[in-house]
Amino acid sequence: MRRHLVPFRRVAAPLLMAAALLAPLAAGAVLPGERLEDPALETRARELSAEIRCVVCQNESIDSSEAGIARDLRVLIRERLQAGDSDAEVKDFLVARYGDYVLLRPPFASYTLLLWLGPALVLLIGGVGAAVYLRSQPRTTAPATALSAAERARLAELTGEGGPDRRSSGREGR
Amino acid sequence: MKLRILLGALPLAVFLAAAGFFLWGLDPERDPSEIPSALVGAPAPAFELGPIPGSGGQGLATVDLVGQGPTLVNVWASWCVPCRAEHEVLTQLAEERGVRLVGIDYKDKPDDALAYLAELGDPYERIGADREGRVGIDWGISGVPETFVVDGEGQVVYRHVGPIAPAQVEEDILPALERAGR
């Protein structure tokens, strides 16, 4: 029996840990009493709530916020869905009261053009700048010019493999 | 070469843009948590609230905001501590400055609300009891207290989030009432 217990524990502990860690993610801040009986409607409500900003906490969705008003809005969304509203109608209802600010994903409109296209614009400007800079650089390195007589002489002096004159005079010296 | 000058000026332009942004971000007058109200410039939402049970009051509805001149609509609750802080300011506005003040009692127990008014005084001409908090959502509030200035046609002119500090009466509330045609 002990042989079975060890592998079981090894598997069970991480699984339990994972379940414990993931449970709050799945539940959000939604209380059991708020959930709808209809799983399809509840799924829609959860997806909608995740897109709605909590107006108190501001960077949290109402799906994950514990604030009282977030709870009220979650219940309100479920009521409207049960009454037959489409997702867009529910969002319009909230935007009419709280403005675009309540949407975590702002709409693509004339006044949000810079917001949506800004990053692409910056990339474009940077790309054009980089292209212009790279093009202005010389493509190939300039062809090497031949060494002058003085340079050749100095090179020979340094390497000790100079012209025949110098070599011969060295030998004569010995 | 014109392009070179343009490219050379690019870092400076980027710096200036960033510096301007940071300067704006550091402005102590700026409140980063301030939310633009969807209601300002729009008609007050349609609502109808009964009075606080046991108060013998009149309740509050959209019609009460039309044709009576500029009105201060204050959303409050007995459980809200900053509401206590601004209560005296509201009382002064109503009694000394003659501002028409109405209230929405937000998610409150009637007994608590009545005890609050008995303790601090009742400066409100009418109070609607919003037990479920639904009318609060219609007004787009993010918490209590919040105060709206509504003009004689029932249009929302100004929204104040949080308690009204004494200094804000002269700075914000009275100018907004002025714009509302006071």
mmCIF file of C-alpha atoms in Angstrom:
data_model
loop_
_atom_site.group_PDB
_atom_site.id
_atom_site.type_symbol
_atom_site.label_atom_id
_atom_site.label_comp_id
_atom_site.label_asym_id
_atom_site.label_seq_id
_atom_site.Cartn_x
_atom_site.Cartn_y
_atom_site.Cartn_z
ATOM 1 C CA MET A 1 0.000 0.000 0.000
ATOM 2 C CA ARG A 2 2.769 2.417 0.826
ATOM 3 C CA ARG A 3 4.077 2.013 -2.661
ATOM 4 C CA HIS A 4 0.842 3.353 -4.059
ATOM 5 C CA LEU A 5 0.619 6.206 -1.619
ATOM 6 C CA VAL A 6 3.801 7.942 -2.638
ATOM 7 C CA PRO A 7 3.057 8.371 -6.342
ATOM 8 C CA PHE A 8 -0.521 9.300 -5.524
ATOM 9 C CA ARG A 9 0.651 12.113 -3.265
ATOM 10 C CA ARG A 10 3.108 13.300 -5.846
ATOM 11 C CA VAL A 11 0.339 13.681 -8.376
ATOM 12 C CA ALA A 12 -2.390 14.846 -6.062
ATOM 13 C CA ALA A 13 -0.513 17.642 -4.319
ATOM 14 C CA PRO A 14 0.284 19.651 -7.471
ATOM 15 C CA LEU A 15 -3.206 19.016 -8.789
ATOM 16 C CA LEU A 16 -4.810 20.281 -5.604
ATOM 17 C CA MET A 17 -2.465 23.230 -5.609
ATOM 18 C CA ALA A 18 -3.365 24.077 -9.189
ATOM 19 C CA ALA A 19 -7.070 23.738 -8.457
ATOM 20 C CA ALA A 20 -6.761 25.986 -5.421
ATOM 21 C CA LEU A 21 -4.857 28.575 -7.428
ATOM 22 C CA LEU A 22 -7.171 28.503 -10.400
ATOM 23 C CA ALA A 23 -10.453 28.481 -8.479
ATOM 24 C CA PRO A 24 -10.470 32.220 -7.715
ATOM 25 C CA LEU A 25 -9.636 32.962 -11.333
ATOM 26 C CA ALA A 26 -12.631 31.036 -12.519
ATOM 27 C CA ALA A 27 -14.961 32.527 -9.957
ATOM 28 C CA GLY A 28 -13.984 36.194 -10.220
ATOM 29 C CA ALA A 29 -15.834 38.180 -7.607
ATOM 30 C CA VAL A 30 -19.160 36.726 -8.640
ATOM 31 C CA LEU A 31 -21.038 35.418 -5.627
ATOM 32 C CA PRO A 32 -22.972 32.159 -5.945
ATOM 33 C CA GLY A 33 -26.246 34.004 -5.376
ATOM 34 C CA GLU A 34 -25.632 36.259 -8.365
ATOM 35 C CA ARG A 35 -25.237 33.441 -10.881
ATOM 36 C CA LEU A 36 -27.930 32.734 -13.398
ATOM 37 C CA GLU A 37 -29.450 29.293 -13.760
ATOM 38 C CA ASP A 38 -29.063 29.337 -17.522
ATOM 39 C CA PRO A 39 -25.393 28.498 -18.188
ATOM 40 C CA ALA A 40 -25.406 30.168 -21.606
ATOM 41 C CA LEU A 41 -26.715 33.446 -20.166
ATOM 42 C CA GLU A 42 -24.304 33.195 -17.249
ATOM 43 C CA THR A 43 -21.391 32.746 -19.661
ATOM 44 C CA ARG A 44 -22.499 35.821 -21.601
ATOM 45 C CA ALA A 45 -22.845 37.755 -18.352
ATOM 46 C CA ARG A 46 -19.336 36.740 -17.305
ATOM 47 C CA GLU A 47 -17.867 37.728 -20.666
ATOM 48 C CA LEU A 48 -19.672 41.066 -20.592
ATOM 49 C CA SER A 49 -18.646 41.780 -16.989
ATOM 50 C CA ALA A 50 -15.010 41.178 -17.862
ATOM 51 C CA GLU A 51 -15.251 44.056 -20.382
ATOM 52 C CA ILE A 52 -16.873 46.524 -18.005
ATOM 53 C CA ARG A 53 -14.688 48.716 -15.844
ATOM 54 C CA CYS A 54 -15.423 49.023 -12.163
ATOM 55 C CA VAL A 55 -15.984 52.777 -11.726
ATOM 56 C CA VAL A 56 -14.638 52.761 -8.175
ATOM 57 C CA CYS A 57 -11.496 50.680 -8.581
ATOM 58 C CA GLN A 58 -10.965 51.864 -12.167
ATOM 59 C CA ASN A 59 -8.446 49.317 -13.397
ATOM 60 C CA GLU A 60 -10.432 46.266 -12.461
ATOM 61 C CA SER A 61 -13.338 44.773 -14.329
ATOM 62 C CA ILE A 62 -16.622 44.461 -12.477
ATOM 63 C CA ASP A 63 -16.201 40.706 -12.868
ATOM 64 C CA SER A 64 -13.228 40.711 -10.520
ATOM 65 C CA SER A 65 -14.150 43.618 -8.258
ATOM 66 C CA GLU A 66 -15.568 43.291 -4.772
ATOM 67 C CA ALA A 67 -16.905 46.851 -4.742
ATOM 68 C CA GLY A 68 -20.582 47.269 -3.958
ATOM 69 C CA ILE A 69 -21.345 49.141 -7.148
ATOM 70 C CA ALA A 70 -19.542 46.485 -9.204
ATOM 71 C CA ARG A 71 -21.810 43.879 -7.671
ATOM 72 C CA ASP A 72 -24.864 46.020 -8.457
ATOM 73 C CA LEU A 73 -23.731 46.314 -12.064
ATOM 74 C CA ARG A 74 -23.161 42.558 -12.335
ATOM 75 C CA VAL A 75 -26.686 41.931 -11.099
ATOM 76 C CA LEU A 76 -28.011 44.604 -13.447
ATOM 77 C CA ILE A 77 -26.253 43.017 -16.447
ATOM 78 C CA ARG A 78 -27.786 39.639 -15.587
ATOM 79 C CA GLU A 79 -31.236 41.161 -15.254
ATOM 80 C CA ARG A 80 -30.982 42.830 -18.623
ATOM 81 C CA LEU A 81 -29.729 39.638 -20.268
ATOM 82 C CA GLN A 82 -32.641 37.740 -18.758
ATOM 83 C CA ALA A 83 -34.975 40.417 -20.086
ATOM 84 C CA GLY A 84 -33.652 39.571 -23.562
ATOM 85 C CA ASP A 85 -31.144 42.372 -24.177
ATOM 86 C CA SER A 86 -28.315 41.740 -26.617
ATOM 87 C CA ASP A 87 -24.724 42.222 -25.449
ATOM 88 C CA ALA A 88 -24.563 45.489 -27.394
ATOM 89 C CA GLU A 89 -27.757 46.743 -25.767
ATOM 90 C CA VAL A 90 -26.381 46.023 -22.310
ATOM 91 C CA LYS A 91 -23.185 47.894 -23.143
ATOM 92 C CA ASP A 92 -25.148 50.839 -24.564
ATOM 93 C CA PHE A 93 -27.196 50.937 -21.377
ATOM 94 C CA LEU A 94 -24.050 51.240 -19.277
ATOM 95 C CA VAL A 95 -22.310 53.692 -21.629
ATOM 96 C CA ALA A 96 -25.378 55.960 -21.477
ATOM 97 C CA ARG A 97 -24.845 56.213 -17.721
ATOM 98 C CA TYR A 98 -21.100 56.014 -17.286
ATOM 99 C CA GLY A 99 -19.732 57.012 -20.685
ATOM 100 C CA ASP A 100 -17.137 55.190 -22.784
ATOM 101 C CA TYR A 101 -14.993 55.156 -19.674
ATOM 102 C CA VAL A 102 -16.930 52.138 -18.414
ATOM 103 C CA LEU A 103 -15.680 50.029 -21.334
ATOM 104 C CA LEU A 104 -12.285 48.469 -20.678
ATOM 105 C CA ARG A 105 -11.862 48.263 -24.450
ATOM 106 C CA PRO A 106 -12.566 51.743 -25.810
ATOM 107 C CA PRO A 107 -14.585 51.971 -29.047
ATOM 108 C CA PHE A 108 -12.855 52.684 -32.343
ATOM 109 C CA ALA A 109 -14.136 56.167 -33.135
ATOM 110 C CA SER A 110 -12.883 59.487 -34.488
ATOM 111 C CA TYR A 111 -11.894 60.692 -31.012
ATOM 112 C CA THR A 112 -10.024 57.458 -30.216
ATOM 113 C CA LEU A 113 -8.085 57.312 -33.497
ATOM 114 C CA LEU A 114 -4.847 58.426 -31.839
ATOM 115 C CA LEU A 115 -5.318 55.841 -29.107
ATOM 116 C CA TRP A 116 -5.804 52.957 -31.506
ATOM 117 C CA LEU A 117 -3.498 54.028 -34.304
ATOM 118 C CA GLY A 118 -0.883 55.841 -32.184
ATOM 119 C CA PRO A 119 1.381 52.817 -31.694
ATOM 120 C CA ALA A 120 1.274 51.982 -35.415
ATOM 121 C CA LEU A 121 1.999 55.632 -36.185
ATOM 122 C CA VAL A 122 5.017 55.640 -33.883
ATOM 123 C CA LEU A 123 6.252 52.433 -35.494
ATOM 124 C CA LEU A 124 5.782 53.965 -38.945
ATOM 125 C CA ILE A 125 7.674 57.136 -38.024
ATOM 126 C CA GLY A 126 10.461 55.085 -36.469
ATOM 127 C CA GLY A 127 10.585 52.772 -39.477
ATOM 128 C CA VAL A 128 10.776 55.652 -41.952
ATOM 129 C CA GLY A 129 13.447 57.312 -39.820
ATOM 130 C CA ALA A 130 15.477 54.106 -39.680
ATOM 131 C CA ALA A 131 15.072 53.522 -43.417
ATOM 132 C CA VAL A 132 16.183 57.063 -44.274
ATOM 133 C CA TYR A 133 19.167 56.762 -41.967
ATOM 134 C CA LEU A 134 20.239 53.388 -43.316
ATOM 135 C CA ARG A 135 19.864 54.553 -46.914
ATOM 136 C CA SER A 136 21.991 57.610 -46.285
ATOM 137 C CA GLN A 137 24.864 55.350 -45.137
ATOM 138 C CA PRO A 138 27.297 54.314 -47.939
ATOM 139 C CA ARG A 139 26.315 50.924 -49.305
ATOM 140 C CA THR A 140 29.852 49.543 -49.821
ATOM 141 C CA THR A 141 33.133 50.549 -48.281
ATOM 142 C CA ALA A 142 35.253 52.856 -50.457
ATOM 143 C CA PRO A 143 37.810 51.033 -52.662
ATOM 144 C CA ALA A 144 41.202 50.975 -51.079
ATOM 145 C CA THR A 145 43.689 53.323 -52.676
ATOM 146 C CA ALA A 146 47.158 52.059 -53.406
ATOM 147 C CA LEU A 147 49.838 52.838 -50.872
ATOM 148 C CA SER A 148 52.122 55.751 -51.601
ATOM 149 C CA ALA A 149 55.853 55.184 -51.914
ATOM 150 C CA ALA A 150 56.475 56.660 -48.455
ATOM 151 C CA GLU A 151 53.835 54.423 -46.880
ATOM 152 C CA ARG A 152 55.319 51.380 -48.564
ATOM 153 C CA ALA A 153 58.747 52.243 -47.258
ATOM 154 C CA ARG A 154 57.434 52.732 -43.702
ATOM 155 C CA LEU A 155 55.558 49.458 -43.853
ATOM 156 C CA ALA A 156 58.693 47.663 -44.969
ATOM 157 C CA GLU A 157 60.633 49.236 -42.145
ATOM 158 C CA LEU A 158 58.086 48.049 -39.601
ATOM 159 C CA THR A 159 57.787 44.492 -40.864
ATOM 160 C CA GLY A 160 61.453 44.087 -41.559
ATOM 161 C CA GLU A 161 60.665 42.850 -45.032
ATOM 162 C CA GLY A 162 61.601 45.983 -46.800
ATOM 163 C CA GLY A 163 62.978 46.494 -50.238
ATOM 164 C CA PRO A 164 65.953 44.513 -51.483
ATOM 165 C CA ASP A 165 68.317 47.459 -50.943
ATOM 166 C CA ARG A 166 67.846 47.567 -47.230
ATOM 167 C CA ARG A 167 68.069 43.815 -46.814
ATOM 168 C CA SER A 168 71.267 43.553 -48.697
ATOM 169 C CA SER A 169 72.851 46.398 -46.773
ATOM 170 C CA GLY A 170 71.946 44.592 -43.543
ATOM 171 C CA ARG A 171 73.666 41.510 -44.614
ATOM 172 C CA GLU A 172 76.732 43.392 -45.647
ATOM 173 C CA GLY A 173 76.937 44.892 -42.182
ATOM 174 C CA ARG A 174 77.378 41.507 -40.569
ATOM 175 C CA MET B 1 19.986 68.645 -46.793
ATOM 176 C CA LYS B 2 16.553 69.334 -45.426
ATOM 177 C CA LEU B 3 15.884 65.760 -44.404
ATOM 178 C CA ARG B 4 18.987 65.704 -42.233
ATOM 179 C CA ILE B 5 17.894 68.806 -40.340
ATOM 180 C CA LEU B 6 14.484 67.233 -39.901
ATOM 181 C CA LEU B 7 15.988 63.999 -38.584
ATOM 182 C CA GLY B 8 18.359 65.916 -36.360
ATOM 183 C CA ALA B 9 15.421 67.758 -34.810
ATOM 184 C CA LEU B 10 13.571 64.507 -34.165
ATOM 185 C CA PRO B 11 15.180 63.728 -30.766
ATOM 186 C CA LEU B 12 14.414 67.262 -29.630
ATOM 187 C CA ALA B 13 10.817 66.901 -30.758
ATOM 188 C CA VAL B 14 10.488 63.572 -28.958
ATOM 189 C CA PHE B 15 12.015 65.080 -25.832
ATOM 190 C CA LEU B 16 9.664 68.057 -25.908
ATOM 191 C CA ALA B 17 6.638 65.836 -26.405
ATOM 192 C CA ALA B 18 7.674 63.578 -23.516
ATOM 193 C CA ALA B 19 8.518 66.554 -21.291
ATOM 194 C CA GLY B 20 5.137 68.111 -22.016
ATOM 195 C CA PHE B 21 3.397 64.862 -21.152
ATOM 196 C CA PHE B 22 5.281 64.515 -17.870
ATOM 197 C CA LEU B 23 4.613 68.138 -16.958
ATOM 198 C CA TRP B 24 0.906 67.499 -17.525
ATOM 199 C CA GLY B 25 1.130 64.302 -15.477
ATOM 200 C CA LEU B 26 2.837 66.058 -12.570
ATOM 201 C CA ASP B 27 0.312 68.879 -12.383
ATOM 202 C CA PRO B 28 -0.912 68.758 -8.755
ATOM 203 C CA GLU B 29 -4.267 70.171 -9.856
ATOM 204 C CA ARG B 30 -4.911 67.130 -12.027
ATOM 205 C CA ASP B 31 -6.880 64.273 -10.465
ATOM 206 C CA PRO B 32 -5.978 61.086 -12.317
ATOM 207 C CA SER B 33 -8.937 59.218 -10.844
ATOM 208 C CA GLU B 34 -11.415 61.762 -12.151
ATOM 209 C CA ILE B 35 -13.919 60.182 -14.486
ATOM 210 C CA PRO B 36 -15.596 62.252 -17.173
ATOM 211 C CA SER B 37 -19.324 62.221 -16.568
ATOM 212 C CA ALA B 38 -21.568 61.019 -19.357
ATOM 213 C CA LEU B 39 -24.387 63.011 -17.825
ATOM 214 C CA VAL B 40 -23.006 66.553 -17.914
ATOM 215 C CA GLY B 41 -24.739 68.385 -20.758
ATOM 216 C CA ALA B 42 -27.462 65.752 -20.921
ATOM 217 C CA PRO B 43 -30.923 65.720 -19.356
ATOM 218 C CA ALA B 44 -31.190 64.263 -15.856
ATOM 219 C CA PRO B 45 -32.087 60.571 -15.997
ATOM 220 C CA ALA B 46 -35.705 59.500 -15.776
ATOM 221 C CA PHE B 47 -36.412 58.263 -12.265
ATOM 222 C CA GLU B 48 -39.057 58.251 -9.620
ATOM 223 C CA LEU B 49 -38.305 57.573 -5.986
ATOM 224 C CA GLY B 50 -40.592 57.363 -2.995
ATOM 225 C CA PRO B 51 -39.781 59.167 0.247
ATOM 226 C CA ILE B 52 -37.814 57.581 3.074
ATOM 227 C CA PRO B 53 -40.472 55.399 4.749
ATOM 228 C CA GLY B 54 -41.603 57.044 7.954
ATOM 229 C CA SER B 55 -40.246 60.488 7.052
ATOM 230 C CA GLY B 56 -43.537 61.953 5.871
ATOM 231 C CA GLY B 57 -41.554 63.529 3.011
ATOM 232 C CA GLN B 58 -42.403 63.749 -0.650
ATOM 233 C CA GLY B 59 -39.943 61.593 -2.568
ATOM 234 C CA LEU B 60 -38.084 62.742 -5.660
ATOM 235 C CA ALA B 61 -38.630 62.278 -9.384
ATOM 236 C CA THR B 62 -37.347 63.778 -12.645
ATOM 237 C CA VAL B 63 -40.334 66.140 -12.838
ATOM 238 C CA ASP B 64 -39.239 67.742 -9.579
ATOM 239 C CA LEU B 65 -36.073 68.928 -11.309
ATOM 240 C CA VAL B 66 -37.842 70.771 -14.110
ATOM 241 C CA GLY B 67 -39.165 74.322 -13.960
ATOM 242 C CA GLN B 68 -37.949 75.100 -10.446
ATOM 243 C CA GLY B 69 -34.697 76.832 -11.288
ATOM 244 C CA PRO B 70 -31.209 75.479 -10.649
ATOM 245 C CA THR B 71 -31.171 72.587 -8.213
ATOM 246 C CA LEU B 72 -28.436 70.813 -6.299
ATOM 247 C CA VAL B 73 -29.011 67.056 -6.328
ATOM 248 C CA ASN B 74 -27.002 65.435 -3.545
ATOM 249 C CA VAL B 75 -26.587 61.665 -3.370
ATOM 250 C CA TRP B 76 -25.918 60.652 0.229
ATOM 251 C CA ALA B 77 -26.285 57.856 2.759
ATOM 252 C CA SER B 78 -26.256 57.610 6.513
ATOM 253 C CA TRP B 79 -23.456 55.025 6.370
ATOM 254 C CA CYS B 80 -21.219 57.353 4.360
ATOM 255 C CA VAL B 81 -18.669 59.177 6.476
ATOM 256 C CA PRO B 82 -17.710 61.896 3.955
ATOM 257 C CA CYS B 83 -21.435 62.696 3.673
ATOM 258 C CA ARG B 84 -21.306 63.776 7.303
ATOM 259 C CA ALA B 85 -18.353 65.979 6.489
ATOM 260 C CA GLU B 86 -20.172 67.814 3.713
ATOM 261 C CA HIS B 87 -23.517 67.982 5.507
ATOM 262 C CA GLU B 88 -22.745 71.346 7.060
ATOM 263 C CA VAL B 89 -21.621 72.752 3.718
ATOM 264 C CA LEU B 90 -24.855 71.617 2.096
ATOM 265 C CA THR B 91 -26.902 73.055 4.951
ATOM 266 C CA GLN B 92 -25.189 76.421 4.555
ATOM 267 C CA LEU B 93 -25.777 76.395 0.819
ATOM 268 C CA ALA B 94 -29.473 75.681 1.319
ATOM 269 C CA GLU B 95 -30.176 77.918 4.277
ATOM 270 C CA GLU B 96 -27.785 80.833 3.870
ATOM 271 C CA ARG B 97 -27.384 80.988 0.105
ATOM 272 C CA GLY B 98 -30.931 79.944 -0.727
ATOM 273 C CA VAL B 99 -29.873 77.117 -3.039
ATOM 274 C CA ARG B 100 -32.579 74.591 -3.858
ATOM 275 C CA LEU B 101 -31.271 71.297 -2.488
ATOM 276 C CA VAL B 102 -32.778 67.858 -3.003
ATOM 277 C CA GLY B 103 -31.367 64.513 -1.945
ATOM 278 C CA ILE B 104 -31.167 60.910 -3.051
ATOM 279 C CA ASP B 105 -30.705 58.590 -0.087
ATOM 280 C CA TYR B 106 -28.566 55.829 -1.574
ATOM 281 C CA LYS B 107 -28.830 52.214 -0.391
ATOM 282 C CA ASP B 108 -29.827 53.167 3.104
ATOM 283 C CA LYS B 109 -31.964 51.660 5.808
ATOM 284 C CA PRO B 110 -34.908 53.975 6.522
ATOM 285 C CA ASP B 111 -34.286 54.005 10.284
ATOM 286 C CA ASP B 112 -30.612 54.860 9.821
ATOM 287 C CA ALA B 113 -31.452 57.606 7.336
ATOM 288 C CA LEU B 114 -34.034 59.149 9.671
ATOM 289 C CA ALA B 115 -31.625 58.994 12.606
ATOM 290 C CA TYR B 116 -28.948 60.706 10.474
ATOM 291 C CA LEU B 117 -31.327 63.525 9.539
ATOM 292 C CA ALA B 118 -32.557 63.867 13.103
ATOM 293 C CA GLU B 119 -29.004 64.157 14.353
ATOM 294 C CA LEU B 120 -27.552 66.506 11.752
ATOM 295 C CA GLY B 121 -30.654 68.268 10.476
ATOM 296 C CA ASP B 122 -32.525 67.970 7.193
ATOM 297 C CA PRO B 123 -31.595 70.679 4.683
ATOM 298 C CA TYR B 124 -33.256 68.861 1.756
ATOM 299 C CA GLU B 125 -36.441 70.130 0.134
ATOM 300 C CA ARG B 126 -37.258 66.604 -1.044
ATOM 301 C CA ILE B 127 -35.531 63.260 -0.582
ATOM 302 C CA GLY B 128 -35.974 60.159 -2.703
ATOM 303 C CA ALA B 129 -35.054 56.821 -1.126
ATOM 304 C CA ASP B 130 -33.000 54.660 -3.492
ATOM 305 C CA ARG B 131 -32.861 51.446 -1.496
ATOM 306 C CA GLU B 132 -31.681 49.237 -4.345
ATOM 307 C CA GLY B 133 -29.174 51.731 -5.687
ATOM 308 C CA ARG B 134 -30.658 51.548 -9.185
ATOM 309 C CA VAL B 135 -31.307 55.252 -9.511
ATOM 310 C CA GLY B 136 -27.734 55.851 -8.389
ATOM 311 C CA ILE B 137 -26.596 53.808 -11.384
ATOM 312 C CA ASP B 138 -28.939 55.819 -13.629
ATOM 313 C CA TRP B 139 -27.128 58.935 -12.415
ATOM 314 C CA GLY B 140 -23.809 57.223 -13.151
ATOM 315 C CA ILE B 141 -22.444 57.564 -9.631
ATOM 316 C CA SER B 142 -19.312 55.723 -8.593
ATOM 317 C CA GLY B 143 -19.917 56.181 -4.880
ATOM 318 C CA VAL B 144 -21.361 58.548 -2.307
ATOM 319 C CA PRO B 145 -21.407 61.424 -1.861
ATOM 320 C CA GLU B 146 -21.887 62.868 -5.305
ATOM 321 C CA THR B 147 -23.577 66.115 -6.121
ATOM 322 C CA PHE B 148 -25.080 67.311 -9.396
ATOM 323 C CA VAL B 149 -26.104 70.785 -10.483
ATOM 324 C CA VAL B 150 -29.236 70.627 -12.629
ATOM 325 C CA ASP B 151 -30.616 73.688 -14.423
ATOM 326 C CA GLY B 152 -34.260 74.760 -14.623
ATOM 327 C CA GLU B 153 -34.829 72.664 -17.751
ATOM 328 C CA GLY B 154 -33.614 69.521 -16.039
ATOM 329 C CA GLN B 155 -30.220 69.490 -17.799
ATOM 330 C CA VAL B 156 -27.218 68.348 -15.788
ATOM 331 C CA VAL B 157 -24.655 71.157 -15.723
ATOM 332 C CA TYR B 158 -22.041 69.892 -13.286
ATOM 333 C CA ARG B 159 -21.055 66.798 -11.369
ATOM 334 C CA HIS B 160 -19.057 66.810 -8.159
ATOM 335 C CA VAL B 161 -17.539 63.529 -6.978
ATOM 336 C CA GLY B 162 -16.870 63.183 -3.270
ATOM 337 C CA PRO B 163 -17.676 65.546 -0.424
ATOM 338 C CA ILE B 164 -17.904 69.264 -1.128
ATOM 339 C CA ALA B 165 -15.154 70.999 0.807
ATOM 340 C CA PRO B 166 -15.968 74.539 2.011
ATOM 341 C CA ALA B 167 -13.464 76.025 -0.457
ATOM 342 C CA GLN B 168 -15.108 74.198 -3.356
ATOM 343 C CA VAL B 169 -18.379 76.036 -2.776
ATOM 344 C CA GLU B 170 -16.918 79.253 -4.180
ATOM 345 C CA GLU B 171 -14.644 77.497 -6.651
ATOM 346 C CA ASP B 172 -16.972 74.946 -8.223
ATOM 347 C CA ILE B 173 -20.509 74.799 -6.890
ATOM 348 C CA LEU B 174 -21.560 78.449 -7.066
ATOM 349 C CA PRO B 175 -20.047 78.985 -10.560
ATOM 350 C CA ALA B 176 -21.881 75.864 -11.735
ATOM 351 C CA LEU B 177 -25.132 77.165 -10.259
ATOM 352 C CA GLU B 178 -24.395 80.444 -12.016
ATOM 353 C CA ARG B 179 -24.070 78.604 -15.325
ATOM 354 C CA ALA B 180 -27.319 76.851 -14.550
ATOM 355 C CA GLY B 181 -29.002 80.241 -14.552
ATOM 356 C CA ARG B 182 -29.055 81.234 -10.927
#
